[in-house]
Short mmCIF file of C-alpha atoms and ligand atoms in Angstrom, two decimals:
data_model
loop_
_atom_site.label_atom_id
_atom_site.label_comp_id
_atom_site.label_asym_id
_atom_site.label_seq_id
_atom_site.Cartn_x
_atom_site.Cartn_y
_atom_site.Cartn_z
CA UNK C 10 67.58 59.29 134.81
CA UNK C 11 64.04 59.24 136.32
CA UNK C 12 61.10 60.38 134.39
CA UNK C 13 58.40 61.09 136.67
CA UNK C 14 54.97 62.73 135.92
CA UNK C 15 53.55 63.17 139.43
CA UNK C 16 54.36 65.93 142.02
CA UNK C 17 53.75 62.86 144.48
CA UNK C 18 56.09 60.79 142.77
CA UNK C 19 58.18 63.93 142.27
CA UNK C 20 58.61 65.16 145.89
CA UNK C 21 59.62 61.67 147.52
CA UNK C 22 62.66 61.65 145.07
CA UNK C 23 63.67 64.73 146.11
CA UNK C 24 62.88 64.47 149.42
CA UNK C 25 65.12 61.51 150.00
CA UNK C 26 68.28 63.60 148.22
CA UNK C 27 66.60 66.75 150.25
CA UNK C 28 67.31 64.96 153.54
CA UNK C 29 70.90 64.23 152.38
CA UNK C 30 71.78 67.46 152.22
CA UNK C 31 71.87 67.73 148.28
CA UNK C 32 71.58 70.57 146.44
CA UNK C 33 68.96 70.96 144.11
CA UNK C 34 68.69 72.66 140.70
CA UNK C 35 65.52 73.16 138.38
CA UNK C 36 65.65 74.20 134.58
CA UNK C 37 61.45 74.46 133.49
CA UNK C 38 61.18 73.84 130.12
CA UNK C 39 58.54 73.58 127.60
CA UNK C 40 60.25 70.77 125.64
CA UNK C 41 61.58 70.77 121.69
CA UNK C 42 64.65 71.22 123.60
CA UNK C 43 67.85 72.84 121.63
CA UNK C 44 71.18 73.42 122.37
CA UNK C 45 70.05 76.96 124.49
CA UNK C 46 68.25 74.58 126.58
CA UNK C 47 71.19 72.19 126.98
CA UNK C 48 73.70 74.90 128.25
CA UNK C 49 70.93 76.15 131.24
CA UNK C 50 70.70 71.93 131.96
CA UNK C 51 74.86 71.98 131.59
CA UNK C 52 75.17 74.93 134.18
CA UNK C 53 72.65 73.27 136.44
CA UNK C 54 73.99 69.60 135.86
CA UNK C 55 77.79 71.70 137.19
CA UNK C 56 76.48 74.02 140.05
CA UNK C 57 73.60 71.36 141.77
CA UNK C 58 73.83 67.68 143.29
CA UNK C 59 70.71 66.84 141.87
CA UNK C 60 69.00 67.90 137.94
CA UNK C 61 65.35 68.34 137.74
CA UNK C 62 63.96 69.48 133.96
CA UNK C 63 60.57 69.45 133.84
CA UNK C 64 59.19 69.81 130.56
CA UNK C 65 55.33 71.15 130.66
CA UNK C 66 53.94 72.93 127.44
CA UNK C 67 52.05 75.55 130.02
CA UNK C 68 48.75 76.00 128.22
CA UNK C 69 47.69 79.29 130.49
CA UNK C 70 50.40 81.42 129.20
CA UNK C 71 49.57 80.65 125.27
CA UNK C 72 47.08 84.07 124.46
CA UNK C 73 46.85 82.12 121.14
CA UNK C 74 45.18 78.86 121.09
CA UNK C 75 47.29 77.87 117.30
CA UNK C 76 50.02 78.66 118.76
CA UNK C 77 49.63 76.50 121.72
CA UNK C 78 48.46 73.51 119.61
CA UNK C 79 51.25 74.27 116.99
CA UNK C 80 53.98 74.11 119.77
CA UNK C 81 56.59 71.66 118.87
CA UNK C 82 56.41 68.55 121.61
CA UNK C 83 59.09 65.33 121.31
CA UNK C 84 59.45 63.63 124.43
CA UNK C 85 61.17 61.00 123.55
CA UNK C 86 64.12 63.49 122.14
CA UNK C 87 64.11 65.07 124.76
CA UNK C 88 64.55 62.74 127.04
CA UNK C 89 67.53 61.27 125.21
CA UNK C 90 68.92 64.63 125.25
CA UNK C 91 68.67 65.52 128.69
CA UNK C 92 69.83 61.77 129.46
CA UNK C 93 72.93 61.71 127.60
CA UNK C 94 73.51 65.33 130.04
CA UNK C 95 73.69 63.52 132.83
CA UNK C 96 70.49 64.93 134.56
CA UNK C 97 68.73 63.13 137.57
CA UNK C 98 65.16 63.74 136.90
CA UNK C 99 62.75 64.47 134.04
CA UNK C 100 59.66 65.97 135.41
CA UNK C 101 56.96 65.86 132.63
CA UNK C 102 53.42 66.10 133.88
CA UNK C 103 50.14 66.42 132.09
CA UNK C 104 47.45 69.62 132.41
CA UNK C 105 45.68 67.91 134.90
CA UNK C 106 48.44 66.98 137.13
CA UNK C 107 49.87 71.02 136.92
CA UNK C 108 45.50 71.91 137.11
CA UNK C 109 43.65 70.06 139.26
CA UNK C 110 41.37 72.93 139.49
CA UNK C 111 41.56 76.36 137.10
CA UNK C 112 44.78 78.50 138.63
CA UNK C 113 42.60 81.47 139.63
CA UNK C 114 45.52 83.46 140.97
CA UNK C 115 46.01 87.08 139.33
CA UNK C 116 50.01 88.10 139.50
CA UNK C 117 50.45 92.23 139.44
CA UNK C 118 54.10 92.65 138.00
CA UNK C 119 53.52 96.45 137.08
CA UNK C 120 54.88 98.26 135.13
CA UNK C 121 57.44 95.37 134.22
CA UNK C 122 54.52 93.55 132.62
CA UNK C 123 52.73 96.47 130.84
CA UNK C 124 55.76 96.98 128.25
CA UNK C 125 57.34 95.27 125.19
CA UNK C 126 55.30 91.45 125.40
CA UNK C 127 52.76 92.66 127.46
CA UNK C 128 50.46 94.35 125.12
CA UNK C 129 50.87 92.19 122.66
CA UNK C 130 50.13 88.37 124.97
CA UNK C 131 47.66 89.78 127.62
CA UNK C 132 47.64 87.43 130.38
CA UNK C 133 51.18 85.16 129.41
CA UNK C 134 53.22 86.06 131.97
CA UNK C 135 50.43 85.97 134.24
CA UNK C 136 50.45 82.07 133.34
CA UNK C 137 54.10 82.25 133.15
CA UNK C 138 54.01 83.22 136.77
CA UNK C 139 51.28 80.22 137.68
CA UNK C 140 53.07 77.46 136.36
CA UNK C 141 56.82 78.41 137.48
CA UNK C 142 55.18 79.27 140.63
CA UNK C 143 53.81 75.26 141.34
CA UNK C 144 57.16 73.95 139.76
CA UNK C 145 58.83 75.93 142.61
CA UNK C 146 56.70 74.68 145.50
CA UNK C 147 56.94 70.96 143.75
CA UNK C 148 60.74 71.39 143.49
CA UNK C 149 61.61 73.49 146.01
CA UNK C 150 65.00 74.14 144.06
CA UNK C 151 67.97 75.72 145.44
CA UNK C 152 68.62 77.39 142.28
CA UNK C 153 66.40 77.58 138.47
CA UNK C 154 68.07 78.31 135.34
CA UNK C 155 66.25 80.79 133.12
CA UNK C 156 67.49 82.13 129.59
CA UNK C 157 67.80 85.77 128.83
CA UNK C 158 66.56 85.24 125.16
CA UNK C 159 63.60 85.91 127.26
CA UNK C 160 64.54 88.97 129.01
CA UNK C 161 61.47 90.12 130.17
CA UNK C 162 60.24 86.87 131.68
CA UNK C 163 63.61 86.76 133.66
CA UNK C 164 62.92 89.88 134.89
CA UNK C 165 59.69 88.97 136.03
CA UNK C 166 60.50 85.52 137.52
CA UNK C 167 63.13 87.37 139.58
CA UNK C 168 60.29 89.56 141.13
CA UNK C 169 57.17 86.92 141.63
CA UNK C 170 60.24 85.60 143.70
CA UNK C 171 60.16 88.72 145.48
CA UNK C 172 56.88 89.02 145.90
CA UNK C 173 56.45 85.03 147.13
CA UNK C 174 59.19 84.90 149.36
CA UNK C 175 60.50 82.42 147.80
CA UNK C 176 63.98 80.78 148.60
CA UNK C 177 64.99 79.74 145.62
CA UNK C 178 68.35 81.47 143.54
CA UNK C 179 67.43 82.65 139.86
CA UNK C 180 70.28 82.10 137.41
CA UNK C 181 69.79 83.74 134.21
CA UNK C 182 72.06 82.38 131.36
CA UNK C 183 73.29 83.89 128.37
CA UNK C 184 71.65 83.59 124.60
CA UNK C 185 72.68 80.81 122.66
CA UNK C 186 72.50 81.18 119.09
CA UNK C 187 73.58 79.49 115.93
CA UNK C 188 76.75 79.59 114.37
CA UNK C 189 74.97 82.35 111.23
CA UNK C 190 73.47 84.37 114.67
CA UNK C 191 69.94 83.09 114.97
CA UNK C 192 69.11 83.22 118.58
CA UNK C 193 67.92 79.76 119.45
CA UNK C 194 63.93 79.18 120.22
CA UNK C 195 61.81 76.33 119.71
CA UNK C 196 59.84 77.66 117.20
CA UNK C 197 62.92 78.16 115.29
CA UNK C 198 62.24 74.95 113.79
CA UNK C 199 58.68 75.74 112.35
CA UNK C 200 60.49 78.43 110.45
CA UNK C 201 60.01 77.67 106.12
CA UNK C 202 63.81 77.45 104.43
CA UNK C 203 62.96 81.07 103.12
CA UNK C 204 61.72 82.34 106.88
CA UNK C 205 64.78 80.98 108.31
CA UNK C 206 67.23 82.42 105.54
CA UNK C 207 65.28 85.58 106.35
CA UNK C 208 65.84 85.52 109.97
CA UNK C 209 69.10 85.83 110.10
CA UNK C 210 68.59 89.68 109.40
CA UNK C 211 67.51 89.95 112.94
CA UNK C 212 70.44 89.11 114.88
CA UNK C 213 72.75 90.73 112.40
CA UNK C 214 70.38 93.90 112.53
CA UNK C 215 70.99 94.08 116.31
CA UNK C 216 74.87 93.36 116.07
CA UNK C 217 75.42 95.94 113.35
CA UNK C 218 73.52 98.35 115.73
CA UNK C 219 75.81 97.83 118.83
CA UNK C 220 78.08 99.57 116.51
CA UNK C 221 75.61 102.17 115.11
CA UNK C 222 75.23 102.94 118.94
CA UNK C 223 78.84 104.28 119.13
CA UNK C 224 78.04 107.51 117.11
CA UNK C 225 74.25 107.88 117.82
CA UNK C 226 71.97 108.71 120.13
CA UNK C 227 69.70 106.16 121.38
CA UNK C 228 66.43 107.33 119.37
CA UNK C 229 68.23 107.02 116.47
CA UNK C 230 69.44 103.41 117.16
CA UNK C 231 65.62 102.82 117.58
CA UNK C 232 64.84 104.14 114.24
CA UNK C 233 67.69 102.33 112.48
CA UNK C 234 66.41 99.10 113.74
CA UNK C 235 62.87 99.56 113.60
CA UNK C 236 63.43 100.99 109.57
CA UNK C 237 65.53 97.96 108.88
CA UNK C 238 63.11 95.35 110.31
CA UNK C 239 59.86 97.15 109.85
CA UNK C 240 60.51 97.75 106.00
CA UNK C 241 61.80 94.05 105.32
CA UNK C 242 58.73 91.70 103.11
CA UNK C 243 58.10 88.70 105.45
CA UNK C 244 58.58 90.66 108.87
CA UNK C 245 56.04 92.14 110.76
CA UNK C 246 57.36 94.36 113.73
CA UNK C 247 55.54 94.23 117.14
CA UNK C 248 58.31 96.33 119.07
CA UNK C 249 61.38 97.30 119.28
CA UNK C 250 61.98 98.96 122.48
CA UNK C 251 65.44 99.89 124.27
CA UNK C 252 64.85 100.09 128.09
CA UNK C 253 66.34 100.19 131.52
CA UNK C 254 67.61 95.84 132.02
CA UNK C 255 66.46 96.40 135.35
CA UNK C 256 63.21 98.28 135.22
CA UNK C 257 62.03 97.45 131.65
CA UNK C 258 61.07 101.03 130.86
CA UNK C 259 61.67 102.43 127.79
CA UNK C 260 65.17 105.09 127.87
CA UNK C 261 65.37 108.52 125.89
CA UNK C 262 68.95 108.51 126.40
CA UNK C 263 72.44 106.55 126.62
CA UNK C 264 72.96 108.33 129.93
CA UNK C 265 69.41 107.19 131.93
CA UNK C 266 71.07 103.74 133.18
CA UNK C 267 74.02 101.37 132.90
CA UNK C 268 72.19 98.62 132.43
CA UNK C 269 70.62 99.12 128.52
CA UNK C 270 69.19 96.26 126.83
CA UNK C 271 67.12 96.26 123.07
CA UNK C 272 64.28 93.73 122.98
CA UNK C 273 62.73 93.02 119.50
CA UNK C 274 59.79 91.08 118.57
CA UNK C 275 58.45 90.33 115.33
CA UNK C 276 56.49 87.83 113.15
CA UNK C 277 59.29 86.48 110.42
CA UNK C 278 55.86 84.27 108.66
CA UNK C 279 53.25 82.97 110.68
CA UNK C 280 55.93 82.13 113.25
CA UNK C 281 56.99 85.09 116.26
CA UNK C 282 60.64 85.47 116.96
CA UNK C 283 62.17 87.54 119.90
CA UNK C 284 65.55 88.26 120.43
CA UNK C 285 67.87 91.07 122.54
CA UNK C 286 71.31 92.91 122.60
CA UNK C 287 72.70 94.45 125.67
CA UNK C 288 74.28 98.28 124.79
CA UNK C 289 75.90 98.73 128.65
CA UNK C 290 75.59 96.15 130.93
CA UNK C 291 77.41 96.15 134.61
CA UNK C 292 79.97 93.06 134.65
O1 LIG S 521 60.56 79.90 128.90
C1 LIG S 521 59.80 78.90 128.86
O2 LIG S 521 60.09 77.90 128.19
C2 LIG S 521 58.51 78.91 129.65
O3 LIG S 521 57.95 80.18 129.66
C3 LIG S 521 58.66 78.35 131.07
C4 LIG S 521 59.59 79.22 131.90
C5 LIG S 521 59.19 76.93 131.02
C6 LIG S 521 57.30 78.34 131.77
O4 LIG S 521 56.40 77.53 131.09
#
């Protein structure tokens, strides 16, 4: 496994596998990397001749500046990790190398950026966009591997693809979570012994209300949720919404679409947790 940290360096190893016809496959990552991260690198690592991570903690899509510094980073880990997965390349640039020069560009994703995150982290996905945007052209993967923990960035990726004409194949992947229901995030490790004990009322609030959803109408799912989290010590509730999985917008009723995803997000501490359910998806 190469780990590379220039888009020089970067491009003539993939150039050479480029001209022989190899398939390419990206997962971006921000590092800490967990066992959601591993299955995205497993699918890639199956579907792709060639394995590119890159692992870049993006600073223009942090609208907090502790949270940025606070993110966890371990390199070395990771690298192991992503090693002992059989990937080909490690692609781990520093600020300067991603911004030469401040990324000026202003992405309009309306509405599927003015709902659920994007009140609450004006400008992220707008930095989301930048950097995945300059790993593409530095890549130019045949295929990047996304998780729908974040289901809103997914969405988004999938049209600044649109938009840039990109040729590139976005594969979302499932949520991983652990064995008591957690979804997995990076973050989940700042989490106190308390916080994460507490957490685990998330996942199980959104399970128990896949169930709840057989016998009510959608408004009242909303209200069971947002009573259950909104009311618990320790949690504060940004949003939990219920929307079209293709649009984003918010739904008034079970009949509106077949695609019907809850997105929750919520401060369990200092530390913000988001996590999702799908009530009717089309297989
Ligand atoms: O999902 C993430 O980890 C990040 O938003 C991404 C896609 C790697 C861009 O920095």
């Amino acid at each position: 496994m190469k780990v590379l940290n220039t888009i020089k360096e970067l491009r003539s190893a993939l150039d050479y596998s480029r001209a022989k016809g190899k398939t390419i496959g990206l997962v971006p990552t921000m590092g800490a990397l967990h066992m959601g991260h591993s299955s995205l690198v497993e699918l890639s690592v199956k579907q792709n001749d060639i394995t590119v991570v890159s692992i870049f903690v993006n600073p223009t899509q942090f609208n907090d500046k502790n949270d940025l510094m606070n993110y966890p980073r371990n390199l070395e880990a990771d690298c192991k990790l992503l090693d002992s997965l059989a990937v080909d390349i490690v692609f781990a640039p520093d600020v300067d190398e991603m911004y030469p020069e401040p990324d000026t560009r202003l992405f309009n994703f309306a509405p599927l950026d003015t709902v659920m995150e994007g009140p609450f982290r004006p400008g992220h996905f707008n930095g989301v966009a930048q950097i995945v945007s300059k790993l593409f052209y530095a890549v130019e993967p045949h295929k990047a591997y996304f998780g729908e923990k974040d289901f809103q960035q997914l969405a988004i990726i999938r049209e600044m693809v649109k938009q840039l004409s990109l040729d590139v194949e976005i594969v979302g992947c499932p949520i991983i979570r652990e064995m008591d229901g957690l979804a997995l995030s990076s973050r989940n490790m700042l989490l106190t012994a308390e916080e994460r004990q507490r957490s685990l009322l998330i996942s199980k609030t959104l399970f128990n209300s896949l169930e709840y959803a057989k016998e009510h109408t959608l408004n009242e799912v909303k209200e069971y949720v947002e009573n259950i989290i909104g009311n618990t010590d320790g949690f504060r509730l940004e949003y939990f919404q219920i929307v079209d999985g293709y649009t984003l917008q918010p739904l008034q009723d079970w009949d509106e679409s077949d695609y019907i995803v809850g997105c929750i997000a919520l401060f369990c501490g200092k530390i913000r947790l988001i996590d999702n359910i799908k009530y009717k998806e089309v297989k």
